[in-house]
Amino acid sequence: MRILLAGGAGYIGSHTALALLRAGHEVTVIDNFVNSSPEAIRRIENLAGKQVSLIRGDVRKKTDLLPVLKNGGFDGAVHFAGLKSVGESLQKPILYYRNNIDTTLTLLECMEETHLSSIIFSSSATVYGSNNPVPYREDMPRGLCTNPYGTTKSMMEQIFHDAAAANPELSVVLLRYFNPIGADSSGRIGEDPQGIPNNLMPYIAQVAVGRREKLTVFGGDYPTPDGTCQRDYIHVSDLAQGHLKALEYAVSHTGCEIFNLGTGTPYSVLETVRTFEQVSGVKIPYVIGDRREGDLPACWADASKAEKILDWKAERTLEDMCRDAWNWQKNNPMGYETLHKS
Ligand code: NAD
Ligand code: UD1
């Protein structure tokens, strides 16, 4: 297949690009590098021994995107191009609505004009909101999100539903990611957040490598077995494989289908810290701090739909995730070293 990855230089996009190349597919990436580095693409090419067609462009701009689609001869596209920081979205809601909604609308318009009919969208477990019981199933209603980032995901899901309902040729797969962590086992590509990491695993890894003094565990009094929040962490390479299966599904179906991509097994913050310590041999100093506003006590997937329909199941363990996250961080203490760091 020939696949367009919008935002394909980022964390999940780069791992998906590598998985596609390794499986023999052709990959084109369009990215404006607002939160990524072209270095990731260079490394993917080295790892796969194959070329990626790379376009520096803004997916919001039709003048950037339309020529790529016209000339690409694509079988499908994956839409990763979005801003993803929950905290930043509360401070800069207009930027988040503008970027995330506009990339989606421009992509759909250009697809319609060029008769490209299969699209995979990076959605999030955040769309379940706070009132559904765990584990989350795809047939549960979307909930109210507590931040603009989450609201953009929910709005974009609705846009895709409406577009598929209006165009019988369109095939949309909405992938609701749970908590992607880890890195390719080569340690050459991985998660490279700008500034202070918001998410747990990059924070732990930066403590381990000496960039941060200690971890603050956000809350130790939740109604969970050890008092810390539980999440469904999924290895980014398993997630990448899920995109391959979703693409195979999308090119042979029409309509709009939703799949959770998670393992179905929750782990607490402290279990994750302990597992990281075991596989890395590095002690992670931590303190228990206040709860973070907007955090849910527990969030995990019912992952059975993807297994049944896509024949996809996460294979890697929490140990694998921690080992690979550490392998990436210790080999690249400052990430790709091209983004602003603090
Ligand atoms: P990322 O920031 O590493 O990757 C996003 C990529 O999109 C970056 O390379 C960025 O430069 C690019 N981009 C953003 N706006 C663009 C624009 N207007 N034009 C061109 N390129 C643009 O994030 P990620 O972790 O790889 O996430 C990919 C997608 O998955 C995002 O939509 C994110 O919201 C979603 N998601 C991520 C997680 C997670 O935990 N990482 C969880 C759920 C959903
Ligand atoms: C967060 C976002 C979610 C987004 C996802 C991926 C919030 C409220 N949710 O999910 O919308 O889709 O990232 O980008 O921001 N933790 C600590 N200390 C830290 C960091 C995290 O204890 O320094 C805890 C959190 O309280 C949480 C767990 O670790 O219980 C995982 O946190 P994180 O990696 O930020 O993911 P989510 O909060 O699940």
Coordinates of C-alpha atoms and ligand atoms in Angstrom, one line a residue:
M1 CA 0.0 0.0 0.0
R2 CA 1.0 3.7 -0.4
I3 CA 0.2 5.5 2.7
L4 CA 0.1 9.2 3.6
L5 CA 1.0 10.0 7.2
A6 CA -0.1 13.5 8.2
G7 CA 2.0 14.4 11.3
G8 CA 4.0 11.3 10.6
A9 CA 7.3 12.7 12.1
G10 CA 5.9 12.7 15.6
Y11 CA 6.1 10.0 18.3
I12 CA 3.3 7.6 17.2
G13 CA 3.6 8.6 13.5
S14 CA 7.4 7.7 13.4
H15 CA 6.8 4.3 14.9
T16 CA 3.9 3.7 12.5
A17 CA 6.0 4.8 9.5
L18 CA 8.7 2.3 10.6
A19 CA 6.2 -0.5 11.0
L20 CA 4.7 0.3 7.5
L21 CA 8.2 0.3 5.8
R22 CA 9.2 -2.9 7.5
A23 CA 6.0 -4.5 6.3
G24 CA 6.9 -3.5 2.7
H25 CA 4.6 -0.5 2.3
E26 CA 5.5 2.9 0.8
V27 CA 5.3 5.9 3.1
T28 CA 4.9 9.7 2.6
V29 CA 5.0 12.0 5.6
I30 CA 3.7 15.6 5.7
D31 CA 4.6 17.4 8.8
N32 CA 5.4 21.0 9.8
F33 CA 7.6 19.9 12.7
V34 CA 5.8 22.0 15.3
N35 CA 6.4 19.2 17.8
S36 CA 8.9 16.8 16.0
S37 CA 12.2 16.6 14.2
P38 CA 13.1 15.6 10.7
E39 CA 15.9 13.6 12.4
A40 CA 13.2 11.0 13.3
I41 CA 12.6 10.4 9.6
R42 CA 16.3 10.0 8.9
R43 CA 16.6 7.4 11.6
I44 CA 13.5 5.5 10.4
E45 CA 15.0 5.4 6.9
N46 CA 18.3 4.0 8.4
L47 CA 16.4 1.4 10.4
A48 CA 14.2 0.2 7.6
G49 CA 16.8 0.6 4.8
K50 CA 14.1 2.3 2.8
Q51 CA 13.2 5.9 1.9
V52 CA 10.4 8.0 3.2
S53 CA 9.0 10.7 1.0
L54 CA 9.0 13.7 3.3
I55 CA 7.2 16.9 2.8
R56 CA 7.5 19.9 5.1
G57 CA 4.0 21.4 5.1
D58 CA 1.1 22.5 7.2
V59 CA -1.9 20.1 7.0
R60 CA -4.2 23.0 7.6
K61 CA -3.2 24.6 4.3
K62 CA -4.8 23.2 1.2
T63 CA -2.0 24.7 -0.9
D64 CA 0.4 22.4 1.0
L65 CA -1.7 19.3 1.1
L66 CA -3.6 19.1 -2.1
P67 CA -0.5 18.7 -4.4
V68 CA 0.7 15.9 -2.2
L69 CA -2.6 14.0 -2.5
K70 CA -2.8 14.7 -6.2
N71 CA 0.6 13.3 -6.9
G72 CA 0.7 10.5 -4.3
G73 CA -1.5 7.8 -5.6
F74 CA -2.3 6.8 -2.0
D75 CA -4.4 3.9 -0.8
G76 CA -5.0 5.4 2.6
A77 CA -4.0 8.1 5.0
V78 CA -3.4 8.4 8.8
H79 CA -4.2 11.6 10.5
F80 CA -1.8 12.2 13.4
A81 CA -1.3 15.9 12.8
G82 CA -2.5 17.5 16.0
L83 CA -1.5 19.4 19.1
K84 CA -1.8 17.1 22.2
S85 CA -0.9 18.9 25.5
V86 CA -3.9 19.0 27.8
G87 CA -2.4 21.8 30.0
E88 CA -1.4 23.9 26.9
S89 CA -4.9 23.4 25.5
L90 CA -6.4 25.1 28.6
Q91 CA -4.1 28.1 28.1
K92 CA -4.4 28.3 24.3
P93 CA -7.8 26.9 23.4
I94 CA -8.1 28.8 20.1
L95 CA -4.8 27.5 18.9
Y96 CA -5.9 23.9 19.7
Y97 CA -9.3 24.3 18.0
R98 CA -7.7 26.0 15.0
N99 CA -5.0 23.5 14.5
N100 CA -6.8 20.2 15.3
I101 CA -10.1 21.0 13.6
D102 CA -8.6 22.7 10.6
T103 CA -6.1 19.9 9.8
T104 CA -9.1 17.5 9.9
L105 CA -11.3 19.6 7.6
T106 CA -8.5 20.3 5.1
L107 CA -7.6 16.6 5.0
L108 CA -11.2 15.6 4.4
E109 CA -11.7 18.2 1.7
C110 CA -8.5 17.2 -0.1
M111 CA -9.4 13.6 0.1
E112 CA -12.8 14.3 -1.4
E113 CA -11.2 16.2 -4.3
T114 CA -8.7 13.5 -5.0
H115 CA -11.1 10.5 -4.4
L116 CA -8.9 9.2 -1.6
S117 CA -11.4 7.3 0.5
S118 CA -9.6 5.5 3.4
I119 CA -8.6 7.4 6.6
I120 CA -7.4 6.4 10.0
F121 CA -7.8 9.0 12.8
S122 CA -5.7 9.3 16.0
S123 CA -8.4 9.6 18.6
S124 CA -8.0 9.1 22.4
A125 CA -9.6 7.4 25.4
T126 CA -10.2 10.9 26.6
V127 CA -13.4 11.0 24.6
Y128 CA -15.1 8.6 27.0
G129 CA -15.2 11.5 29.5
S130 CA -15.6 10.8 33.2
N131 CA -19.0 9.1 33.6
N132 CA -18.6 5.8 31.7
P133 CA -17.6 2.8 33.8
V134 CA -14.3 1.0 33.1
P135 CA -13.3 -0.9 31.1
Y136 CA -14.4 1.4 28.2
R137 CA -16.2 -0.1 25.3
E138 CA -16.6 1.5 21.9
D139 CA -20.4 1.4 22.1
M140 CA -20.4 3.7 25.1
P141 CA -21.4 7.3 24.5
R142 CA -18.7 9.9 24.3
G143 CA -18.5 12.0 27.5
L144 CA -17.9 15.6 28.3
C145 CA -14.2 16.4 28.2
T146 CA -12.6 18.6 30.8
N147 CA -10.2 20.4 28.5
P148 CA -10.1 21.8 24.9
Y149 CA -7.7 19.1 23.7
G150 CA -10.2 16.3 24.6
T151 CA -13.0 18.4 23.1
T152 CA -11.2 18.7 19.8
K153 CA -10.9 14.9 19.7
S154 CA -14.6 14.4 20.4
M155 CA -15.5 17.1 17.8
M156 CA -13.2 15.5 15.2
E157 CA -14.8 12.1 15.8
Q158 CA -18.2 13.7 15.1
I159 CA -16.8 15.4 11.9
F160 CA -15.6 12.0 10.6
H161 CA -19.0 10.3 11.5
D162 CA -20.8 13.0 9.5
A163 CA -18.5 12.8 6.6
A164 CA -18.8 9.1 6.4
A165 CA -22.6 9.2 6.7
A166 CA -22.7 11.7 3.7
N167 CA -20.2 9.9 1.5
P168 CA -20.9 6.1 1.0
E169 CA -17.4 5.6 -0.5
L170 CA -15.6 7.0 2.6
S171 CA -14.0 4.5 5.0
V172 CA -13.0 6.0 8.4
V173 CA -11.4 4.1 11.3
L174 CA -11.3 6.1 14.6
L175 CA -8.6 4.6 16.8
R176 CA -8.9 5.5 20.5
Y177 CA -5.5 5.2 21.9
F178 CA -5.1 4.5 25.6
N179 CA -1.6 5.4 27.1
P180 CA 1.1 4.9 24.5
I181 CA 4.6 4.6 26.0
G182 CA 7.9 2.9 25.1
A183 CA 10.0 3.1 22.0
D184 CA 11.2 1.0 19.1
S185 CA 13.5 -1.7 20.6
S186 CA 16.5 -0.3 18.6
G187 CA 16.5 2.8 20.9
R188 CA 16.9 5.0 17.8
I189 CA 13.5 6.6 17.8
G190 CA 11.2 7.5 20.8
E191 CA 9.2 10.1 22.6
D192 CA 10.9 13.5 22.7
P193 CA 8.7 16.0 24.5
Q194 CA 9.5 19.7 24.5
G195 CA 10.2 21.2 27.9
I196 CA 9.0 19.5 31.1
P197 CA 7.2 16.3 30.2
N198 CA 3.5 16.2 31.1
N199 CA 3.2 12.5 30.8
L200 CA 4.3 9.8 33.2
M201 CA 6.8 7.7 31.3
P202 CA 8.9 10.4 29.7
Y203 CA 9.0 12.1 33.1
I204 CA 10.2 8.8 34.8
A205 CA 12.8 8.3 32.0
Q206 CA 14.1 11.9 32.4
V207 CA 14.5 11.4 36.2
A208 CA 16.4 8.1 35.5
V209 CA 18.8 9.8 33.1
G210 CA 19.4 12.7 35.5
R211 CA 17.5 15.5 33.7
R212 CA 14.9 15.8 36.5
E213 CA 15.5 15.4 40.2
K214 CA 12.4 13.4 41.2
L215 CA 8.9 12.4 40.1
T216 CA 5.8 13.8 41.7
V217 CA 3.1 11.2 41.9
F218 CA -0.1 13.1 41.3
G219 CA -2.3 11.8 44.2
G220 CA -2.0 8.9 46.6
D221 CA -5.5 8.8 47.9
Y222 CA -7.5 7.5 44.9
P223 CA -9.9 4.6 45.4
T224 CA -7.5 2.2 43.7
P225 CA -5.5 -0.7 45.3
D226 CA -2.4 1.4 46.1
G227 CA -4.1 4.8 46.0
T228 CA -2.5 5.9 42.8
C229 CA -4.2 6.2 39.4
Q230 CA -4.5 3.2 37.1
R231 CA -3.9 3.5 33.3
D232 CA -3.8 1.1 30.3
Y233 CA -0.3 1.6 29.1
I234 CA 0.4 0.3 25.6
H235 CA 3.7 -0.2 23.8
V236 CA 4.0 2.3 20.9
S237 CA 5.2 -0.5 18.6
D238 CA 2.0 -2.5 19.4
L239 CA 0.0 0.6 18.7
A240 CA 1.9 1.0 15.3
Q241 CA 0.9 -2.6 14.4
G242 CA -2.7 -1.6 15.2
H243 CA -2.5 1.1 12.5
L244 CA -1.4 -1.5 9.9
K245 CA -4.4 -3.7 10.7
A246 CA -6.7 -0.7 10.7
L247 CA -5.4 0.4 7.3
E248 CA -6.0 -3.1 5.9
Y249 CA -9.6 -3.0 7.3
A250 CA -10.2 0.5 6.0
V251 CA -9.3 -0.2 2.4
S252 CA -11.7 -3.1 2.3
H253 CA -14.7 -1.5 4.1
T254 CA -16.8 1.7 4.0
G255 CA -18.4 3.6 6.8
C256 CA -17.1 4.7 10.2
E257 CA -15.8 2.2 12.7
I258 CA -14.3 2.8 16.2
F259 CA -11.6 0.7 17.9
N260 CA -9.9 1.0 21.3
L261 CA -6.2 0.4 21.1
G262 CA -5.1 -0.7 24.6
T263 CA -4.0 -3.8 26.4
G264 CA -7.1 -4.2 28.6
T265 CA -4.8 -4.3 31.7
P266 CA -4.5 -1.4 34.1
Y267 CA -1.3 -0.5 36.1
S268 CA -1.0 2.0 38.8
V269 CA 1.6 4.9 38.8
L270 CA 3.6 3.1 41.6
E271 CA 3.5 -0.3 39.7
T272 CA 4.8 1.5 36.7
V273 CA 7.6 3.2 38.7
R274 CA 8.6 -0.1 40.3
T275 CA 8.6 -1.9 36.9
F276 CA 10.8 0.8 35.4
E277 CA 13.2 0.5 38.4
Q278 CA 13.4 -3.3 38.0
V279 CA 14.2 -3.3 34.2
S280 CA 16.5 -0.3 34.3
G281 CA 18.3 -1.0 37.6
V282 CA 17.9 2.8 38.3
K283 CA 16.1 4.1 41.4
I284 CA 13.4 6.7 40.7
P285 CA 13.1 9.1 43.6
Y286 CA 9.5 10.2 44.0
V287 CA 7.1 12.1 46.3
I288 CA 3.4 11.8 46.6
G289 CA 1.9 15.2 45.7
D290 CA -1.6 16.6 45.1
R291 CA -4.0 15.2 42.6
R292 CA -3.7 16.7 39.1
E293 CA -7.0 18.4 38.1
G294 CA -8.9 16.4 35.5
D295 CA -7.2 13.0 36.2
L296 CA -9.5 10.0 36.5
P297 CA -8.8 7.4 39.1
A298 CA -8.8 4.6 36.5
C299 CA -8.9 4.3 32.8
W300 CA -8.6 1.1 30.7
A301 CA -9.9 -0.5 27.6
D302 CA -12.1 -3.4 26.7
A303 CA -9.8 -4.4 23.9
S304 CA -11.8 -7.2 22.5
K305 CA -13.4 -5.5 19.5
A306 CA -10.0 -4.9 17.8
E307 CA -9.0 -8.4 18.5
K308 CA -12.2 -9.8 17.0
I309 CA -12.5 -7.6 14.0
L310 CA -8.9 -6.4 13.2
D311 CA -7.2 -9.5 14.4
W312 CA -4.9 -7.2 16.5
K313 CA -3.8 -7.7 20.1
A314 CA -1.1 -5.9 22.1
E315 CA 1.7 -8.3 22.6
R316 CA 4.3 -6.4 24.7
T317 CA 4.4 -6.3 28.5
L318 CA 4.8 -3.4 30.9
E319 CA 8.4 -4.6 31.4
D320 CA 9.0 -4.3 27.6
M321 CA 7.5 -0.8 27.6
C322 CA 9.7 0.3 30.4
R323 CA 12.9 -1.4 29.0
D324 CA 12.4 0.2 25.6
A325 CA 11.5 3.6 27.0
W326 CA 14.8 3.5 29.1
N327 CA 16.8 2.2 26.1
W328 CA 15.7 5.2 24.0
Q329 CA 16.3 7.7 26.9
K330 CA 19.7 6.5 27.9
N331 CA 20.9 6.4 24.3
N332 CA 19.4 9.8 23.6
P333 CA 19.4 11.7 26.9
M334 CA 18.4 14.9 25.2
G335 CA 16.1 13.3 22.6
Y336 CA 16.7 14.3 19.0
E337 CA 18.5 17.4 20.3
T338 CA 16.8 19.6 17.7
L339 CA 13.8 20.8 19.7
H340 CA 13.8 23.4 22.5
K341 CA 14.8 21.7 25.7
S342 CA 14.8 22.7 29.4
Ligands
NAD1 P1 3.3 14.3 18.3 O1 3.2 15.7 18.8 O2 4.6 13.6 18.6 O3 3.0 14.1 16.8 C1 2.1 15.0 16.1 C2 2.8 15.4 14.8 O4 1.9 16.3 14.1 C3 4.0 16.2 15.1 O5 5.1 15.7 14.3 C4 3.7 17.6 14.7 O6 4.8 18.4 14.3 C5 2.6 17.4 13.6 N1 1.7 18.5 13.4 C6 0.9 19.1 14.3 N2 0.1 20.0 13.7 C7 0.4 20.0 12.4 C8 0.0 20.7 11.3 N3 -0.9 21.7 11.3 N4 0.6 20.4 10.1 C9 1.5 19.4 10.0 N5 1.9 18.7 11.0 C10 1.4 19.0 12.2 O7 2.1 13.4 19.0 P2 1.9 11.9 19.1 O8 2.1 11.5 20.5 O9 2.7 11.2 18.0 O10 0.3 11.8 18.7 C11 -0.1 11.7 17.4 C12 -1.6 11.8 17.5 O11 -2.2 10.9 18.4 C13 -2.1 13.2 17.9 O12 -3.2 13.6 17.2 C14 -2.5 13.0 19.4 O13 -3.4 13.9 19.8 C15 -3.0 11.6 19.3 N6 -2.9 10.9 20.6 C16 -1.7 10.8 21.3 C17 -1.7 10.2 22.5 C18 -0.4 10.0 23.2 O14 -0.4 9.7 24.4 N7 0.8 10.3 22.6 C19 -2.8 9.6 23.1 C20 -4.0 9.7 22.4 C21 -4.1 10.4 21.1
UD1_2 C1 -3.0 12.4 29.5 C2 -4.1 13.3 29.2 C3 -5.0 12.6 28.1 C4 -4.1 12.4 26.9 C5 -2.9 11.5 27.3 C6 -1.9 11.4 26.2 C7 -4.6 14.5 31.3 C8 -5.6 14.8 32.3 N1 -4.9 13.5 30.4 O1 -3.5 11.1 30.0 O2 -6.0 13.5 27.7 O3 -4.8 11.7 25.9 O4 -2.2 12.1 28.4 O5 -1.3 12.6 25.9 O6 -3.6 15.2 31.1 N2 1.4 11.1 36.6 C9 2.1 11.4 37.7 N3 3.2 12.3 37.7 C10 3.6 12.8 36.5 C11 2.8 12.5 35.3 C12 1.8 11.7 35.4 O7 1.8 10.9 38.8 O8 4.5 13.6 36.5 C13 0.3 10.2 36.7 C14 -1.1 10.8 36.3 O9 -1.7 11.4 37.4 C15 -1.8 9.6 35.7 C16 -0.7 8.7 35.1 O10 0.5 9.2 35.7 O11 -2.4 8.9 36.7 C17 -0.6 8.8 33.6 O12 -0.5 10.2 33.3 P1 -0.2 10.7 31.8 O13 1.0 10.0 31.3 O14 -0.1 12.2 31.8 O15 -1.5 10.2 31.0 P2 -3.0 10.5 31.3 O16 -3.2 11.4 32.4 O17 -3.7 9.2 31.4

